[in-house]
Tab-separated table of C-alpha atoms in Angstrom:
chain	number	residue	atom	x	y	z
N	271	UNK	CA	151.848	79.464	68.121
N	272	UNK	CA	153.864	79.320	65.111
N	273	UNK	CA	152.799	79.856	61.592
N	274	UNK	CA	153.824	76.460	60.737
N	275	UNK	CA	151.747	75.010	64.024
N	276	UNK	CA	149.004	76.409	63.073
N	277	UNK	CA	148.658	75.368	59.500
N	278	UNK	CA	148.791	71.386	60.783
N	279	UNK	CA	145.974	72.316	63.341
N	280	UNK	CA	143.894	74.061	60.576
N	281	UNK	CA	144.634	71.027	58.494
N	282	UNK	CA	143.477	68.541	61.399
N	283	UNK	CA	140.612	70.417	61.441
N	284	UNK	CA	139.699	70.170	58.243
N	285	UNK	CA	140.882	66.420	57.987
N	286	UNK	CA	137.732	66.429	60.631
N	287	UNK	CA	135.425	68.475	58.754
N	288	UNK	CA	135.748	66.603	55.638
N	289	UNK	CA	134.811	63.124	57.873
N	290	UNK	CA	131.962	65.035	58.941
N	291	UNK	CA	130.726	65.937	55.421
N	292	UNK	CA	131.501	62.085	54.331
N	293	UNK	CA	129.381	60.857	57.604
N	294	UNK	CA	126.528	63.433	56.727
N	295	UNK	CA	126.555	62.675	52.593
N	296	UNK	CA	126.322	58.675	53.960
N	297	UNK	CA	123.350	59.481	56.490
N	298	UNK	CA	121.626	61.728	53.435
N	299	UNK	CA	122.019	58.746	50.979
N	300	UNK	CA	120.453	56.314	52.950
N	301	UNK	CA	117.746	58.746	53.679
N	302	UNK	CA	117.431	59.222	49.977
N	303	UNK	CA	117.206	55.261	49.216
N	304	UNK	CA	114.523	54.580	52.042
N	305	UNK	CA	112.731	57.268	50.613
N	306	UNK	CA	113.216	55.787	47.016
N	307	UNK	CA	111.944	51.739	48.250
N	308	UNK	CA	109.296	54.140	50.165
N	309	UNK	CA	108.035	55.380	47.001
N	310	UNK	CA	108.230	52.485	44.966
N	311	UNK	CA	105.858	50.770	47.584
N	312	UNK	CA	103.450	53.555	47.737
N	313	UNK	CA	103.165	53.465	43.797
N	314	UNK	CA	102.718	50.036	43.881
N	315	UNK	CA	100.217	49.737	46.243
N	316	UNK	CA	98.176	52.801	44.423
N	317	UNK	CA	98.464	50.312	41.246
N	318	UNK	CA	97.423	47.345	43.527
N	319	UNK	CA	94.327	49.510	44.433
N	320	UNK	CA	93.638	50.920	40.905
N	321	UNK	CA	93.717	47.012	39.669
N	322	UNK	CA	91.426	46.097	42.296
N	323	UNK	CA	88.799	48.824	40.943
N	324	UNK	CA	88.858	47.486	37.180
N	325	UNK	CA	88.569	44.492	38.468
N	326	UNK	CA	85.544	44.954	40.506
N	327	UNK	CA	84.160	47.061	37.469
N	328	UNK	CA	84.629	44.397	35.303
N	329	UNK	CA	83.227	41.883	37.404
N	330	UNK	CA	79.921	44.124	37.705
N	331	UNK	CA	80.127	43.853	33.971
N	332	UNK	CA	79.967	40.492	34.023
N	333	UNK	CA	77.046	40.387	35.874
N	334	UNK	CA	75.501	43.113	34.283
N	335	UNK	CA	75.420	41.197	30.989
N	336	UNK	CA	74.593	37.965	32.255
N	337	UNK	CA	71.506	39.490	33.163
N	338	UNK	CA	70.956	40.653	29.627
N	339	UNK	CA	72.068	37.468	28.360
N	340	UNK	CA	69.146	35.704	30.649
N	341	UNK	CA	66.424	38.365	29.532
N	342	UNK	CA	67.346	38.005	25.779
N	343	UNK	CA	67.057	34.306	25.843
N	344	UNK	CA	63.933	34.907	28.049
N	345	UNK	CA	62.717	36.929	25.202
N	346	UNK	CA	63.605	35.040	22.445
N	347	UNK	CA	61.698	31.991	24.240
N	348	UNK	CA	58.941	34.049	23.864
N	349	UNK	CA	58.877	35.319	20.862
N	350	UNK	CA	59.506	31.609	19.324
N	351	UNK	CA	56.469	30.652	21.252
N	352	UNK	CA	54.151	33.473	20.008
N	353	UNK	CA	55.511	32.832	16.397
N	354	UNK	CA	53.034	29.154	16.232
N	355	UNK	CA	49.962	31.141	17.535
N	356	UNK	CA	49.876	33.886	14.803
N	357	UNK	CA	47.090	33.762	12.927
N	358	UNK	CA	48.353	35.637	9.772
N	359	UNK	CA	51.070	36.517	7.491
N	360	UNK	CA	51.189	39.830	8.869
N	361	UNK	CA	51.511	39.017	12.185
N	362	UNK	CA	53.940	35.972	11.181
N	363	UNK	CA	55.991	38.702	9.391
N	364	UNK	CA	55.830	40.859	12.604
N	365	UNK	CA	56.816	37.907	15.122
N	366	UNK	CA	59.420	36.799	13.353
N	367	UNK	CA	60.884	40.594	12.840
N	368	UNK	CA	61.000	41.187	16.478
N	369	UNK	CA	62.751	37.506	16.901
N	370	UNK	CA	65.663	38.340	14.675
N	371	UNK	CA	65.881	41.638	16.064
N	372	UNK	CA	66.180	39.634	19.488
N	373	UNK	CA	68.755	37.146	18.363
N	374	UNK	CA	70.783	39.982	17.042
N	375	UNK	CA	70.731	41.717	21.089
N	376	UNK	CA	71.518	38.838	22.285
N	377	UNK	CA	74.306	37.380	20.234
N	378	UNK	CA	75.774	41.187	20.887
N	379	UNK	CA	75.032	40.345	24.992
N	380	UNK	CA	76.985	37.070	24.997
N	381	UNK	CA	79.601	39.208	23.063
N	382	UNK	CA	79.585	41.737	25.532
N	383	UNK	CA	79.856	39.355	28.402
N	384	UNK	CA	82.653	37.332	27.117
N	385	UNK	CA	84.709	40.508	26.648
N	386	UNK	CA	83.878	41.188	30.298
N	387	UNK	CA	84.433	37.643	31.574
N	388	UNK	CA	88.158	38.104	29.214
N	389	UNK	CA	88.749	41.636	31.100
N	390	UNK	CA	87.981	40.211	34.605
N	391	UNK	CA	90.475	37.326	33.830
N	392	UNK	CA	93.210	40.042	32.253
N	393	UNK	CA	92.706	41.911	35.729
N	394	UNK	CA	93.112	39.195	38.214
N	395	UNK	CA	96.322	38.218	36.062
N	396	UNK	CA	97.790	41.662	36.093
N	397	UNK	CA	96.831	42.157	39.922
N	398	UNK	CA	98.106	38.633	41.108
N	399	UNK	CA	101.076	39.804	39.787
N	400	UNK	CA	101.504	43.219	40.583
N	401	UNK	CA	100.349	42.264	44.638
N	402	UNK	CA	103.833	40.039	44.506
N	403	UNK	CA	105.837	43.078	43.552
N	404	UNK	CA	104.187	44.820	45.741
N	405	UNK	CA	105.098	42.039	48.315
N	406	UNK	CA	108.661	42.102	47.394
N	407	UNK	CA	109.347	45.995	47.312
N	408	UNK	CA	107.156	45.761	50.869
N	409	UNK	CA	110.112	43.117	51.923
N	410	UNK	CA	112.583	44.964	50.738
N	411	UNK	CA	112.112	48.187	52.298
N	412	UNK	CA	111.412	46.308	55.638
N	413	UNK	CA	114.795	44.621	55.226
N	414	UNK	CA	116.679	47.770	54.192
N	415	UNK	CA	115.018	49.604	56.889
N	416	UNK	CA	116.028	47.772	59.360
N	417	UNK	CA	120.169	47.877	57.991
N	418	UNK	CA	119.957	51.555	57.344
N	419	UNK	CA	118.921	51.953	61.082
N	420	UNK	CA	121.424	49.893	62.133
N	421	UNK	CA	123.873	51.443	59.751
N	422	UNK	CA	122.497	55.026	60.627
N	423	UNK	CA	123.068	54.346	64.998
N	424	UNK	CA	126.959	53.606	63.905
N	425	UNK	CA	127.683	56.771	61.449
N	426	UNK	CA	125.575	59.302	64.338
N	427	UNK	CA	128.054	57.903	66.799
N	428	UNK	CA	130.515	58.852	64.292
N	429	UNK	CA	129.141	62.314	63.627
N	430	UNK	CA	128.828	62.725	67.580
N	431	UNK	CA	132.807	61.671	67.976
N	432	UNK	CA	133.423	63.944	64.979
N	433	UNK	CA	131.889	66.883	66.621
N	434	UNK	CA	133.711	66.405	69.834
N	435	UNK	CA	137.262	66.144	68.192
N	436	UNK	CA	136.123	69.258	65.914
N	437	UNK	CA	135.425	71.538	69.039
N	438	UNK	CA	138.958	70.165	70.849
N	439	UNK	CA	140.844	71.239	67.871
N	440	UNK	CA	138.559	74.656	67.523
N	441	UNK	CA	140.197	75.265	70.899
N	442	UNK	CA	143.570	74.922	70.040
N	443	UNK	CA	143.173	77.565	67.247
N	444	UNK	CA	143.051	81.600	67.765
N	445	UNK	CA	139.974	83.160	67.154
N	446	UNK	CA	141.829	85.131	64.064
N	447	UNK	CA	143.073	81.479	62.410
N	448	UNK	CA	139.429	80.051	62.959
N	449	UNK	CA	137.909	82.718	61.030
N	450	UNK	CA	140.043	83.094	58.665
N	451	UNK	CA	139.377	78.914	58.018
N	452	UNK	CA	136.149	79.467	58.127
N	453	UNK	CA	135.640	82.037	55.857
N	454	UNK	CA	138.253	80.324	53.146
N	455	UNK	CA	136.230	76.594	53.358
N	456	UNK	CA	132.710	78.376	53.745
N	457	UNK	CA	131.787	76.757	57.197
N	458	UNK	CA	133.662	73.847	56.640
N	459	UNK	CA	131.784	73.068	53.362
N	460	UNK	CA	134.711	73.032	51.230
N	461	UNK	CA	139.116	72.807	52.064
N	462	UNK	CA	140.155	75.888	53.318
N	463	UNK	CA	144.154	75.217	52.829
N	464	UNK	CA	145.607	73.649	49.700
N	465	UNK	CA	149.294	73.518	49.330
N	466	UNK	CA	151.029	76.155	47.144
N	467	UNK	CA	152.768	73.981	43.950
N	468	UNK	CA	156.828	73.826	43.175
N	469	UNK	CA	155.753	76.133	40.383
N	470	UNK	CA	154.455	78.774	42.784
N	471	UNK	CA	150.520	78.554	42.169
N	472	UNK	CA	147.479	77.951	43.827
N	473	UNK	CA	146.458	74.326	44.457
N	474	UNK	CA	142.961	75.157	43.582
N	475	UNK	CA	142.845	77.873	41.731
N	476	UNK	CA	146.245	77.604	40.329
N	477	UNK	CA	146.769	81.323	40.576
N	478	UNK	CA	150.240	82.330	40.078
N	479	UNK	CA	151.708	83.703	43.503
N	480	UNK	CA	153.959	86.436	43.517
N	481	UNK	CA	157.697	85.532	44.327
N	482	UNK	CA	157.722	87.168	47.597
N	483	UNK	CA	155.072	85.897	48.676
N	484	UNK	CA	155.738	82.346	48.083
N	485	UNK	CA	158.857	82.981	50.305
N	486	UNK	CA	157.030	83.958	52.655
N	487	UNK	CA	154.675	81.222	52.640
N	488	UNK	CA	157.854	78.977	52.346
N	489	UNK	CA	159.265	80.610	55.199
N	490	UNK	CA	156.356	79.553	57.466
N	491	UNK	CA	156.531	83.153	59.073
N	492	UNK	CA	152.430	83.839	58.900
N	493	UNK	CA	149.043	82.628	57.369
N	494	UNK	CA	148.618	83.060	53.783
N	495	UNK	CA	145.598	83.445	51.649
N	496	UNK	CA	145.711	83.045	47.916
N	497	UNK	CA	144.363	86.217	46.330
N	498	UNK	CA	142.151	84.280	43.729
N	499	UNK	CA	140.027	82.166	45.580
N	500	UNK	CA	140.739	83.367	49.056
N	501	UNK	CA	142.477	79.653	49.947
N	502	UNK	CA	144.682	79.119	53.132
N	503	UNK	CA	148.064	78.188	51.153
N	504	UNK	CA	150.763	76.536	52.722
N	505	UNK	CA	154.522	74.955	51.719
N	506	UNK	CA	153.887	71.307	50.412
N	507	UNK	CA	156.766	70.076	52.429
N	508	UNK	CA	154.025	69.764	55.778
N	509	UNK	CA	152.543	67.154	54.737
């Protein structure tokens, strides 16, 4: 095979290669943005739970100083009721210490419970909403899913076709040209051949090739590596 053959096989071959790369970067970003909506709905849900909890805790709250609420006025019934059976100043003076020390727990009960009863209504506000984000991200990511599969069947048949045309035109090539493209693109991670300029450099490293060599390159007698970056170069008039 000529010199000039082989170069437009190697460059069919990486015209393949670089499909495959664009077919794998597609599959890994649609991994990546599943696994984004994924996230979103597990955070949300953790905040969904979270809410849940201060709202429960604030609800015991509630009830917790209702009950205090219902002693103190229990209490303060009492005390109001002892205060027109004393039978002396001093125990006057004593009854009706005790009473505005109870009126002072429970005005700070009903306080208490009000800022519970304001927290439990805060909660259930902030939870109603966050459970219909959480409902749309949930939506979301179901409908996404289900494209990215659909998208995801296509681009593996694709990848599969890919691979099949990659090892046909692996065949075609020596085992000497094959290596030699391999080891210039890295596995096929990166072009192997760029095209040696009109001004006699590198087209990707832009080193300056020596005149003899560029006529040999020109003269399509043999493969030709660029001594920079190690590059397959060939004549721009092949393509």
């Amino acid at each position: 095979m000529q010199a000039t053959d082989i170069v437009e096989e190697l460059l069919a071959l990486q015209e393949i290669d670089h499909r495959i790369l664009k077919i794998e970067d597609e599959l890994g970003s649609f991994g990546r943005e599943v696994a984004e909506l994924r996230e979103t709905v597990e955070t949300l849900e953790a905040q969904v739970m979270r809410i849940r909890a201060e709202l429960e805790e604030a609800d015991g709250r509630v009830r917790q100083f209702h009950r205090a609420v219902e002693a103190g006025r229990a209490t303060l019934k009492r005390l109001e009721a002892r205060s027109v059976a004393v039978a002396n100043m001093q125990q006057h003076l004593a009854v009706r210490s005790e009473t505005d020390t109870a009126r002072r727990n429970l005005r700070a009960a009903e306080d208490d419970q009000l800022d519970a009863m304001q927290d439990v209504e805060t909660a259930r506000e902030t939870l109603h909403s966050a459970e219909a984000e959480l409902g749309e991200a949930t939506a979301q990511l179901a409908e996404r899913s289900a494209a990215v599969e659909e998208l995801r069947a296509t681009l593996e048949g694709d990848l599969q076709h890919c691979g099949d045309s990659r090892r046909t035109q692996e065949s075609r090539l020596d085992r000497r040209a094959l290596q030699l493209y391999r080891t210039a693109g890295g596995g096929g991670r990166q072009a192997a051949l760029a095209e040696l300029t009109g001004d006699g450099v590198c087209g990707r490293c832009y080193t300056a090739i020596p005149k003899q060599r560029q006529a040999e390159i020109r003269a399509r007698r043999h493969l030709a590596v660029c001594e920079g970056c190690g590059i397959i170069l060939y004549p721009g008039s092949l393509v």
